[in-house]
């Protein structure tokens, strides 16, 4: 038993080092990918300011904010997914279960139909982005209110409430799409597919502040999440403030995912599959699961965005499509071989 624990810890440490090494390499390759291909050496020279030509302009002003934003958003979605899987004690949970994604989509759809997609809000964000964030937060507040009672907050009720609110928001969004014109319908569809083409320095700074706070806050709840895996009663006996932990996790995930959806639209799959794959590889210890998921999510979204810019260049594919095309085959392969990792989930 002790040997297995030591072996799993060593495997987790090796995976963390591997992912930490792969992320800057993936970013360097992504900076050179696109309609104008730039060699890795030239990309590095442009990044360091040695080259002042066209490559420097493309890398520093166009691609660098986009690649960094992809890394931050991917890390936020994946770590949020890992936290939700721990909270719900279900390896197939993802952040959308608390209604934040559906609420954000409905908020964005309302503004697009109302004709506010071209208006600018805060820090260069469109009013659609702001409406998406507000819609996501309101949906989470409603879900949490429905799941709360005098006896505390029920995770099972929260899950059911999240499913109900997601279905309601989806129906309302579909109703808007049914009555709107073709131009706005296309805008809604493209927004829901997700994309990093609107990456700017103001958006990057906003993501670094808000999503960065989430990435720093969630690992503080690694030990409570580990304890919750034993059950809520056992966690209370061990001194964990269960209801306070639930509220904190829901709040941080809502802020992180709401900001991500507001900045880049809906990008599914990352928050579900990345933490699940990491769990299959290194086990459910959130002390390593949360940071490893963040690194894996950042790598996945950076690579997916690079492919979205190169597969049909100069046309860009929605990055949400690429994340599914990259991750699903690998995910299915791991599920078929999960017995090799000692996992039954």
XYZ file of C-alpha atoms in Angstrom:
345
model
C 0.000 0.000 0.000
C 2.760 2.434 0.991
C 4.715 1.449 -2.115
C 1.715 2.269 -4.324
C 1.302 5.683 -2.685
C 4.990 6.520 -3.186
C 4.850 5.310 -6.791
C 1.777 7.460 -7.482
C 3.390 10.538 -5.929
C 6.495 10.079 -8.067
C 4.336 9.641 -11.153
C 2.466 12.844 -10.279
C 5.713 14.770 -9.858
C 7.026 13.479 -13.183
C 3.795 14.477 -14.907
C 3.933 17.974 -13.417
C 7.502 18.452 -14.630
C 6.607 17.092 -18.066
C 3.597 19.398 -18.439
C 5.573 22.389 -17.152
C 8.194 21.704 -19.830
C 5.666 21.138 -22.610
C 3.697 24.358 -22.011
C 6.401 26.886 -23.050
C 7.317 24.679 -26.016
C 3.670 24.564 -27.105
C 3.434 28.339 -26.749
C 6.594 28.863 -28.810
C 5.242 26.678 -31.617
C 1.850 28.411 -31.428
C 3.505 31.821 -31.796
C 4.994 30.673 -35.090
C 1.810 29.068 -36.417
C -0.795 30.748 -38.584
C -1.341 32.116 -42.055
C 2.231 33.440 -41.913
C 4.498 30.657 -40.644
C 7.529 31.675 -38.614
C 10.381 29.314 -37.732
C 10.954 28.633 -34.012
C 14.305 30.419 -34.078
C 12.821 33.510 -35.704
C 9.887 33.358 -33.289
C 12.209 33.331 -30.302
C 14.240 36.223 -31.762
C 11.059 38.238 -32.336
C 9.852 37.426 -28.827
C 13.117 38.649 -27.304
C 13.092 41.799 -29.423
C 16.190 40.872 -31.445
C 14.274 40.908 -34.725
C 12.475 44.204 -35.410
C 10.910 43.200 -38.738
C 7.542 41.793 -39.743
C 7.996 38.708 -37.581
C 8.371 40.864 -34.471
C 5.153 42.731 -35.266
C 3.199 39.527 -35.847
C 4.539 37.729 -32.787
C 4.485 40.522 -30.208
C 1.348 42.442 -31.139
C -0.930 39.837 -32.685
C -0.068 36.322 -31.572
C 1.452 36.782 -28.123
C -1.730 38.169 -26.463
C -3.735 35.415 -28.131
C -1.440 32.578 -27.041
C -1.186 33.871 -23.472
C -4.965 34.288 -23.302
C -5.418 30.729 -24.566
C -3.097 29.425 -21.859
C -4.864 31.321 -19.069
C -8.359 30.355 -20.221
C -7.411 26.707 -20.759
C -5.844 26.508 -17.294
C -8.889 28.132 -15.679
C -11.406 25.843 -17.368
C -9.439 22.681 -16.581
C -8.763 23.547 -12.934
C -12.406 24.572 -12.478
C -13.454 21.228 -13.927
C -11.170 19.375 -11.521
C -12.644 21.304 -8.586
C -16.210 20.522 -9.686
C -15.415 16.844 -10.131
C -14.068 16.797 -6.589
C -17.014 18.724 -5.169
C -19.623 16.522 -6.853
C -17.477 13.407 -6.284
C -18.089 12.540 -9.927
C -15.254 12.264 -12.492
C -17.699 13.142 -15.285
C -18.728 16.495 -13.808
C -17.709 19.748 -15.442
C -18.180 23.469 -14.705
C -21.289 23.733 -16.882
C -23.224 21.610 -14.359
C -23.760 24.661 -12.148
C -25.399 26.559 -15.018
C -22.670 29.129 -15.657
C -22.115 28.257 -19.318
C -25.807 28.132 -20.209
C -26.479 31.380 -18.347
C -23.589 33.100 -20.114
C -24.810 31.880 -23.508
C -28.298 33.200 -22.789
C -26.930 36.581 -21.672
C -24.811 36.881 -24.810
C -27.705 35.837 -27.040
C -29.976 38.467 -25.486
C -27.490 41.256 -26.261
C -26.829 40.016 -29.795
C -30.552 39.859 -30.571
C -30.995 43.313 -29.023
C -28.337 44.659 -31.385
C -25.680 45.440 -28.791
C -22.919 43.274 -30.254
C -21.011 46.246 -31.684
C -21.138 48.415 -28.559
C -18.070 48.649 -26.345
C -18.253 48.160 -22.622
C -15.418 47.921 -20.082
C -11.700 47.529 -21.003
C -12.467 46.953 -24.665
C -14.995 44.244 -23.958
C -18.203 44.286 -25.942
C -21.514 44.493 -24.131
C -22.046 40.905 -25.263
C -19.103 39.809 -23.139
C -20.371 41.724 -20.141
C -23.853 40.298 -20.604
C -22.379 36.802 -20.811
C -20.562 37.257 -17.496
C -23.665 38.645 -15.782
C -25.827 35.854 -17.188
C -23.407 33.173 -15.982
C -23.188 34.621 -12.464
C -26.969 35.016 -12.173
C -27.495 31.410 -13.266
C -25.045 30.148 -10.633
C -26.683 32.278 -7.926
C -30.068 30.818 -8.831
C -28.720 27.265 -8.786
C -27.064 27.801 -5.409
C -30.223 29.381 -3.966
C -32.348 26.435 -5.106
C -29.896 23.971 -3.544
C -29.670 25.792 -0.202
C -31.899 25.278 2.807
C -31.748 25.623 6.572
C -29.876 22.317 6.708
C -27.133 23.485 4.359
C -26.426 23.086 0.651
C -27.111 19.746 -0.979
C -24.674 18.743 -3.721
C -27.255 16.396 -5.265
C -29.885 19.161 -5.320
C -27.329 21.556 -6.780
C -26.625 19.089 -9.574
C -30.333 18.704 -10.363
C -30.914 22.457 -10.139
C -27.978 23.030 -12.466
C -29.422 20.621 -15.006
C -32.818 22.342 -14.773
C -31.422 25.878 -15.122
C -29.189 24.763 -17.994
C -32.213 23.296 -19.792
C -34.268 26.433 -19.138
C -31.518 28.765 -20.372
C -30.999 26.551 -23.425
C -34.710 26.662 -24.248
C -34.816 30.450 -23.857
C -31.747 30.779 -26.075
C -33.278 28.519 -28.725
C -36.443 30.614 -28.650
C -34.392 33.749 -29.296
C -32.591 32.048 -32.169
C -35.902 30.956 -33.668
C -37.244 34.509 -33.897
C -34.054 36.411 -34.801
C -32.777 37.112 -38.326
C -30.068 35.155 -40.141
C -27.257 37.635 -39.448
C -27.755 37.634 -35.686
C -28.316 33.880 -35.722
C -24.883 33.437 -37.294
C -23.328 35.744 -34.678
C -24.869 33.676 -31.891
C -23.699 30.415 -33.461
C -20.112 31.632 -33.923
C -20.003 33.016 -30.379
C -21.162 29.695 -28.954
C -18.388 27.866 -30.832
C -15.744 29.902 -29.015
C -12.797 31.744 -30.468
C -9.645 33.629 -29.499
C -9.598 35.944 -32.516
C -10.683 38.870 -30.327
C -7.645 38.627 -28.034
C -6.305 42.054 -27.091
C -4.005 43.394 -24.380
C -6.924 44.759 -22.272
C -8.638 41.363 -22.412
C -5.379 39.644 -21.555
C -4.821 41.867 -18.523
C -8.388 41.260 -17.363
C -7.916 37.507 -17.732
C -4.607 37.632 -15.884
C -6.184 39.461 -12.941
C -9.496 37.608 -12.653
C -8.643 34.121 -13.915
C -5.206 34.373 -12.270
C -6.920 34.939 -8.926
C -9.002 31.804 -9.497
C -5.897 29.776 -10.349
C -4.264 30.930 -7.113
C -7.364 30.430 -4.964
C -8.567 26.949 -5.960
C -5.409 25.031 -4.911
C -6.005 26.294 -1.357
C -8.987 23.922 -1.240
C -7.026 20.827 -2.251
C -7.106 19.252 1.229
C -10.835 19.981 1.790
C -11.566 18.451 -1.620
C -9.531 15.368 -0.700
C -11.501 15.083 2.531
C -14.841 15.501 0.747
C -14.021 12.400 -1.300
C -14.665 10.447 1.927
C -18.161 11.931 2.228
C -19.600 15.077 3.775
C -20.202 13.555 7.215
C -16.637 12.303 7.435
C -15.345 15.699 6.270
C -17.291 17.468 9.026
C -15.914 15.095 11.642
C -12.412 15.887 10.397
C -12.972 19.600 10.932
C -13.802 20.736 7.386
C -16.313 23.601 7.080
C -18.267 21.817 4.360
C -20.857 24.471 3.522
C -18.252 27.242 3.514
C -16.042 25.128 1.243
C -18.928 24.507 -1.154
C -19.771 28.194 -1.339
C -16.151 29.179 -1.902
C -15.624 26.592 -4.647
C -18.854 27.495 -6.436
C -17.998 31.196 -6.226
C -14.469 30.837 -7.589
C -15.564 28.483 -10.378
C -18.408 30.820 -11.354
C -15.996 33.777 -11.526
C -13.388 31.842 -13.489
C -15.690 30.154 -15.982
C -17.904 33.242 -16.322
C -14.866 35.352 -17.180
C -13.591 32.722 -19.613
C -16.907 32.500 -21.447
C -17.206 36.290 -21.528
C -13.737 36.662 -23.057
C -13.627 33.832 -25.614
C -17.127 32.375 -25.849
C -18.151 28.821 -25.073
C -15.316 26.295 -25.179
C -16.582 22.921 -24.100
C -14.675 19.723 -23.347
C -11.608 21.258 -21.658
C -13.117 21.354 -18.179
C -14.412 17.796 -18.465
C -11.751 15.762 -20.190
C -8.446 17.286 -19.064
C -8.966 16.719 -15.308
C -10.422 13.289 -16.021
C -7.352 12.287 -18.040
C -5.030 13.662 -15.364
C -6.939 11.751 -12.692
C -6.520 8.524 -14.665
C -2.781 9.140 -14.834
C -1.935 10.277 -11.297
C -4.972 9.626 -9.103
C -7.449 11.846 -7.235
C -5.098 13.768 -4.906
C -6.110 17.386 -5.539
C -2.740 18.696 -4.352
C -1.292 17.544 -7.668
C -4.520 17.094 -9.645
C -5.402 20.808 -9.646
C -2.039 22.192 -10.896
C -1.575 19.326 -13.359
C -5.058 19.942 -14.766
C -4.269 23.640 -15.145
C -1.083 22.888 -17.093
C -2.854 20.283 -19.238
C -5.751 22.627 -20.000
C -3.367 25.405 -20.987
C -1.447 23.096 -23.339
C -4.648 21.757 -24.906
C -6.146 25.166 -25.633
C -2.867 26.648 -26.896
C -2.429 23.719 -29.313
C -6.090 23.822 -30.335
C -5.884 27.544 -31.114
C -2.714 27.012 -33.153
C -4.458 24.317 -35.184
C -7.540 26.499 -35.655
C -5.289 29.097 -37.330
C -3.362 26.673 -39.542
C -5.668 23.872 -40.725
C -7.633 26.047 -43.181
C -5.391 29.159 -43.212
C -6.130 31.987 -43.726
C -9.609 30.924 -42.559
C -9.886 30.227 -38.834
C -11.901 27.359 -37.422
C -13.754 27.837 -34.102
C -11.436 26.631 -31.364
C -14.212 24.699 -29.604
C -14.388 22.339 -32.562
C -10.633 21.745 -32.425
C -10.614 20.966 -28.692
C -13.142 18.214 -29.298
C -11.297 16.829 -32.320
C -8.017 16.730 -30.374
C -9.269 15.445 -27.067
C -12.022 12.947 -27.815
C -9.862 10.243 -29.490
C -7.212 10.501 -26.773
C -9.891 10.451 -24.085
C -11.548 7.356 -25.541
C -8.162 5.630 -25.801
C -7.444 6.289 -22.128
C -10.881 5.067 -21.085
C -10.335 1.817 -22.959
C -7.009 1.304 -21.158
C -8.005 2.694 -17.747
C -7.213 -0.601 -15.980
C -3.526 0.093 -16.677
C -3.798 3.133 -14.404
C -5.571 1.356 -11.581
C -8.756 3.394 -12.052
C -12.294 2.086 -12.266
C -14.011 5.385 -13.150
